[in-house]
Amino acid sequence: MSTDRKKRKVVFSIAIKEYSMSRDSTRQLSPSFKVREFACKGSDVVLLDEELVVLLQCIREHFGKPVNITSGYRTAAHNAAVGGSKSSQHLLGRAADFYVEGVDVATVAAYAETLLPSRGGIGRYPKDAKHPTRKTGWVHIDTRANKSRWSM
C-alpha cells in the first residue's frame, strides 16, 4: 500500500434540472414545493438545483410554517431588470429569495447557517428602520461551492 495519501475534496452537488412551465408548472418537487414557485416571469424555462429544494424543504419542516419564495430562477433580462448581480446564482437556478411567515430574517438565516456551515450563500434582507419601504424582509440562500455571507 502506498504511503502517498491524497486529501480528497468532496463537493456535495445533486443536479440542476431544467423544467418547462407549460409542461411542469404543477410538478411536485418536494412535499411543500412545486416548479411554478421557482419560475421567472415571462420564461417557460425554469432551471433548478435539486439541493436548493432540499434546503428549502428542511427550512419549511424546521419552522413548521409556509416558506414563500419571492425570487427563484431568473433569466438574464429579468435579473438585470431587478438589479441582480451579473454573476447571480439565480441565473443558474441555484438560489432563492424567501421568507417564512411569522419568523424574522435573523432567525431564518441562523437556521440556514446550520444547513450550510462551510459553503453556500446566505444573505439577510431585513425589514427594519433602514428599509421601511420593504413589504417584508427576506433571506437569500444559494448552493454555491464557496461560502458567502452578507446583510443588506
PDB file of C-alpha atoms in Angstrom:
ATOM      1  CA  MET A   1       0.000   0.000   0.000  1.00  0.00           C
ATOM      2  CA  SER A   2       1.285   3.409  -0.927  1.00  0.00           C
ATOM      3  CA  THR A   3       2.139   5.879   1.813  1.00  0.00           C
ATOM      4  CA  ASP A   4       1.024   8.661  -0.523  1.00  0.00           C
ATOM      5  CA  ARG A   5      -2.418   9.550   0.683  1.00  0.00           C
ATOM      6  CA  LYS A   6      -4.098  12.405  -1.085  1.00  0.00           C
ATOM      7  CA  LYS A   7      -6.752  14.508   0.522  1.00  0.00           C
ATOM      8  CA  ARG A   8      -9.915  14.479  -1.484  1.00  0.00           C
ATOM      9  CA  LYS A   9     -12.274  17.393  -1.605  1.00  0.00           C
ATOM     10  CA  VAL A  10     -15.846  16.198  -1.534  1.00  0.00           C
ATOM     11  CA  VAL A  11     -18.258  18.545  -3.243  1.00  0.00           C
ATOM     12  CA  PHE A  12     -21.923  17.972  -2.470  1.00  0.00           C
ATOM     13  CA  SER A  13     -23.983  18.519  -5.570  1.00  0.00           C
ATOM     14  CA  ILE A  14     -27.168  16.854  -6.668  1.00  0.00           C
ATOM     15  CA  ALA A  15     -28.115  18.287 -10.041  1.00  0.00           C
ATOM     16  CA  ILE A  16     -29.510  21.294 -11.804  1.00  0.00           C
ATOM     17  CA  LYS A  17     -32.602  20.284 -13.730  1.00  0.00           C
ATOM     18  CA  GLU A  18     -34.449  22.099 -16.476  1.00  0.00           C
ATOM     19  CA  TYR A  19     -38.244  22.316 -16.350  1.00  0.00           C
ATOM     20  CA  SER A  20     -40.856  23.832 -18.631  1.00  0.00           C
ATOM     21  CA  MET A  21     -43.660  25.917 -17.141  1.00  0.00           C
ATOM     22  CA  SER A  22     -46.057  24.762 -19.870  1.00  0.00           C
ATOM     23  CA  ARG A  23     -45.393  21.104 -19.013  1.00  0.00           C
ATOM     24  CA  ASP A  24     -44.179  21.070 -15.420  1.00  0.00           C
ATOM     25  CA  SER A  25     -45.624  24.062 -13.522  1.00  0.00           C
ATOM     26  CA  THR A  26     -47.637  21.883 -11.134  1.00  0.00           C
ATOM     27  CA  ARG A  27     -44.952  19.187 -10.723  1.00  0.00           C
ATOM     28  CA  GLN A  28     -44.327  18.463  -7.057  1.00  0.00           C
ATOM     29  CA  LEU A  29     -40.598  18.803  -6.286  1.00  0.00           C
ATOM     30  CA  SER A  30     -40.907  18.051  -2.573  1.00  0.00           C
ATOM     31  CA  PRO A  31     -43.773  17.805  -0.082  1.00  0.00           C
ATOM     32  CA  SER A  32     -44.022  21.618   0.020  1.00  0.00           C
ATOM     33  CA  PHE A  33     -42.775  22.978  -3.320  1.00  0.00           C
ATOM     34  CA  LYS A  34     -43.824  22.966  -6.974  1.00  0.00           C
ATOM     35  CA  VAL A  35     -41.899  24.051 -10.064  1.00  0.00           C
ATOM     36  CA  ARG A  36     -44.057  27.172 -10.536  1.00  0.00           C
ATOM     37  CA  GLU A  37     -42.812  28.638  -7.235  1.00  0.00           C
ATOM     38  CA  PHE A  38     -39.296  28.982  -8.708  1.00  0.00           C
ATOM     39  CA  ALA A  39     -40.347  30.343 -12.134  1.00  0.00           C
ATOM     40  CA  CYS A  40     -39.225  33.605 -13.685  1.00  0.00           C
ATOM     41  CA  LYS A  41     -41.973  35.817 -15.108  1.00  0.00           C
ATOM     42  CA  GLY A  42     -42.071  35.658 -18.879  1.00  0.00           C
ATOM     43  CA  SER A  43     -39.969  32.493 -19.213  1.00  0.00           C
ATOM     44  CA  ASP A  44     -41.112  28.963 -19.964  1.00  0.00           C
ATOM     45  CA  VAL A  45     -37.761  27.560 -18.797  1.00  0.00           C
ATOM     46  CA  VAL A  46     -37.065  27.029 -15.102  1.00  0.00           C
ATOM     47  CA  LEU A  47     -33.584  25.930 -14.050  1.00  0.00           C
ATOM     48  CA  LEU A  48     -33.455  24.487 -10.555  1.00  0.00           C
ATOM     49  CA  ASP A  49     -30.843  22.877  -8.346  1.00  0.00           C
ATOM     50  CA  GLU A  50     -32.383  19.913  -6.542  1.00  0.00           C
ATOM     51  CA  GLU A  51     -30.251  20.668  -3.475  1.00  0.00           C
ATOM     52  CA  LEU A  52     -31.901  24.098  -3.199  1.00  0.00           C
ATOM     53  CA  VAL A  53     -35.307  22.414  -2.971  1.00  0.00           C
ATOM     54  CA  VAL A  54     -33.979  20.086  -0.250  1.00  0.00           C
ATOM     55  CA  LEU A  55     -32.654  23.054   1.754  1.00  0.00           C
ATOM     56  CA  LEU A  56     -35.946  24.942   1.497  1.00  0.00           C
ATOM     57  CA  GLN A  57     -37.894  21.830   2.487  1.00  0.00           C
ATOM     58  CA  CYS A  58     -35.665  21.473   5.579  1.00  0.00           C
ATOM     59  CA  ILE A  59     -36.407  25.109   6.478  1.00  0.00           C
ATOM     60  CA  ARG A  60     -40.153  24.520   5.978  1.00  0.00           C
ATOM     61  CA  GLU A  61     -40.101  21.457   8.234  1.00  0.00           C
ATOM     62  CA  HIS A  62     -37.930  23.116  10.894  1.00  0.00           C
ATOM     63  CA  PHE A  63     -40.237  26.111  11.344  1.00  0.00           C
ATOM     64  CA  GLY A  64     -43.494  24.321  10.535  1.00  0.00           C
ATOM     65  CA  LYS A  65     -44.685  27.374   8.616  1.00  0.00           C
ATOM     66  CA  PRO A  66     -45.041  28.267   4.919  1.00  0.00           C
ATOM     67  CA  VAL A  67     -41.906  29.299   3.028  1.00  0.00           C
ATOM     68  CA  ASN A  68     -42.796  31.947   0.447  1.00  0.00           C
ATOM     69  CA  ILE A  69     -40.375  32.147  -2.472  1.00  0.00           C
ATOM     70  CA  THR A  70     -40.224  35.673  -3.861  1.00  0.00           C
ATOM     71  CA  SER A  71     -37.475  35.006  -6.420  1.00  0.00           C
ATOM     72  CA  GLY A  72     -36.088  31.726  -7.732  1.00  0.00           C
ATOM     73  CA  TYR A  73     -34.674  31.160 -11.205  1.00  0.00           C
ATOM     74  CA  ARG A  74     -34.071  34.373 -13.172  1.00  0.00           C
ATOM     75  CA  THR A  75     -33.421  34.951 -16.846  1.00  0.00           C
ATOM     76  CA  ALA A  76     -30.556  37.338 -17.611  1.00  0.00           C
ATOM     77  CA  ALA A  77     -33.046  40.019 -18.705  1.00  0.00           C
ATOM     78  CA  HIS A  78     -35.122  39.732 -15.521  1.00  0.00           C
ATOM     79  CA  ASN A  79     -32.004  39.639 -13.355  1.00  0.00           C
ATOM     80  CA  ALA A  80     -30.763  42.875 -14.955  1.00  0.00           C
ATOM     81  CA  ALA A  81     -34.199  44.480 -14.554  1.00  0.00           C
ATOM     82  CA  VAL A  82     -34.238  43.793 -10.795  1.00  0.00           C
ATOM     83  CA  GLY A  83     -30.640  44.949 -10.322  1.00  0.00           C
ATOM     84  CA  GLY A  84     -29.215  41.478  -9.667  1.00  0.00           C
ATOM     85  CA  SER A  85     -25.513  40.712  -9.794  1.00  0.00           C
ATOM     86  CA  LYS A  86     -24.172  39.718 -13.228  1.00  0.00           C
ATOM     87  CA  SER A  87     -22.881  36.529 -11.576  1.00  0.00           C
ATOM     88  CA  SER A  88     -26.080  35.870  -9.606  1.00  0.00           C
ATOM     89  CA  GLN A  89     -26.735  32.284  -8.552  1.00  0.00           C
ATOM     90  CA  HIS A  90     -30.384  32.918  -9.547  1.00  0.00           C
ATOM     91  CA  LEU A  91     -29.232  32.763 -13.201  1.00  0.00           C
ATOM     92  CA  LEU A  92     -28.104  29.166 -12.654  1.00  0.00           C
ATOM     93  CA  GLY A  93     -31.188  28.013 -10.753  1.00  0.00           C
ATOM     94  CA  ARG A  94     -29.103  27.721  -7.586  1.00  0.00           C
ATOM     95  CA  ALA A  95     -30.700  30.496  -5.489  1.00  0.00           C
ATOM     96  CA  ALA A  96     -33.958  31.554  -3.898  1.00  0.00           C
ATOM     97  CA  ASP A  97     -35.105  34.638  -2.010  1.00  0.00           C
ATOM     98  CA  PHE A  98     -37.811  33.780   0.500  1.00  0.00           C
ATOM     99  CA  TYR A  99     -39.434  34.498   3.827  1.00  0.00           C
ATOM    100  CA  VAL A 100     -41.014  32.277   6.429  1.00  0.00           C
ATOM    101  CA  GLU A 101     -44.383  33.548   7.607  1.00  0.00           C
ATOM    102  CA  GLY A 102     -44.139  34.948  11.130  1.00  0.00           C
ATOM    103  CA  VAL A 103     -40.387  34.324  11.559  1.00  0.00           C
ATOM    104  CA  ASP A 104     -37.829  37.135  11.475  1.00  0.00           C
ATOM    105  CA  VAL A 105     -34.982  37.211   8.961  1.00  0.00           C
ATOM    106  CA  ALA A 106     -32.229  36.727  11.575  1.00  0.00           C
ATOM    107  CA  THR A 107     -33.841  33.551  12.929  1.00  0.00           C
ATOM    108  CA  VAL A 108     -34.330  32.059   9.461  1.00  0.00           C
ATOM    109  CA  ALA A 109     -30.756  32.944   8.419  1.00  0.00           C
ATOM    110  CA  ALA A 110     -29.348  31.459  11.640  1.00  0.00           C
ATOM    111  CA  TYR A 111     -31.070  28.159  10.880  1.00  0.00           C
ATOM    112  CA  ALA A 112     -29.848  28.289   7.255  1.00  0.00           C
ATOM    113  CA  GLU A 113     -26.302  28.575   8.688  1.00  0.00           C
ATOM    114  CA  THR A 114     -26.743  25.161  10.327  1.00  0.00           C
ATOM    115  CA  LEU A 115     -27.595  23.677   6.918  1.00  0.00           C
ATOM    116  CA  LEU A 116     -24.690  25.338   5.068  1.00  0.00           C
ATOM    117  CA  PRO A 117     -21.976  25.923   7.693  1.00  0.00           C
ATOM    118  CA  SER A 118     -18.980  25.967   5.358  1.00  0.00           C
ATOM    119  CA  ARG A 119     -20.332  26.829   1.905  1.00  0.00           C
ATOM    120  CA  GLY A 120     -23.286  28.337   0.056  1.00  0.00           C
ATOM    121  CA  GLY A 121     -24.591  31.870   0.065  1.00  0.00           C
ATOM    122  CA  ILE A 122     -26.813  33.330   2.779  1.00  0.00           C
ATOM    123  CA  GLY A 123     -27.968  36.922   2.518  1.00  0.00           C
ATOM    124  CA  ARG A 124     -30.092  38.809   5.045  1.00  0.00           C
ATOM    125  CA  TYR A 125     -32.513  41.495   3.854  1.00  0.00           C
ATOM    126  CA  PRO A 126     -34.459  42.640   6.922  1.00  0.00           C
ATOM    127  CA  LYS A 127     -37.456  44.928   7.012  1.00  0.00           C
ATOM    128  CA  ASP A 128     -36.283  47.458   9.558  1.00  0.00           C
ATOM    129  CA  ALA A 129     -35.860  51.179  10.201  1.00  0.00           C
ATOM    130  CA  LYS A 130     -33.170  51.343   7.490  1.00  0.00           C
ATOM    131  CA  HIS A 131     -35.521  49.682   4.964  1.00  0.00           C
ATOM    132  CA  PRO A 132     -39.031  50.910   5.845  1.00  0.00           C
ATOM    133  CA  THR A 133     -40.443  50.518   2.328  1.00  0.00           C
ATOM    134  CA  ARG A 134     -39.854  46.771   2.145  1.00  0.00           C
ATOM    135  CA  LYS A 135     -43.109  44.841   2.231  1.00  0.00           C
ATOM    136  CA  THR A 136     -41.330  42.070   4.122  1.00  0.00           C
ATOM    137  CA  GLY A 137     -37.805  41.033   4.995  1.00  0.00           C
ATOM    138  CA  TRP A 138     -36.310  38.030   3.236  1.00  0.00           C
ATOM    139  CA  VAL A 139     -33.399  35.618   3.184  1.00  0.00           C
ATOM    140  CA  HIS A 140     -31.358  34.676   0.118  1.00  0.00           C
ATOM    141  CA  ILE A 141     -29.974  31.145   0.049  1.00  0.00           C
ATOM    142  CA  ASP A 142     -27.866  29.536  -2.654  1.00  0.00           C
ATOM    143  CA  THR A 143     -25.875  26.385  -3.261  1.00  0.00           C
ATOM    144  CA  ARG A 144     -22.542  27.827  -4.472  1.00  0.00           C
ATOM    145  CA  ALA A 145     -19.427  25.798  -3.640  1.00  0.00           C
ATOM    146  CA  ASN A 146     -17.728  28.539  -1.622  1.00  0.00           C
ATOM    147  CA  LYS A 147     -19.047  30.335   1.485  1.00  0.00           C
ATOM    148  CA  SER A 148     -20.512  33.833   1.161  1.00  0.00           C
ATOM    149  CA  ARG A 149     -22.494  35.820   3.762  1.00  0.00           C
ATOM    150  CA  TRP A 150     -23.931  39.342   3.635  1.00  0.00           C
ATOM    151  CA  SER A 151     -26.583  41.698   5.024  1.00  0.00           C
ATOM    152  CA  MET A 152     -28.328  44.448   3.122  1.00  0.00           C
TER     153      MET A 152
END
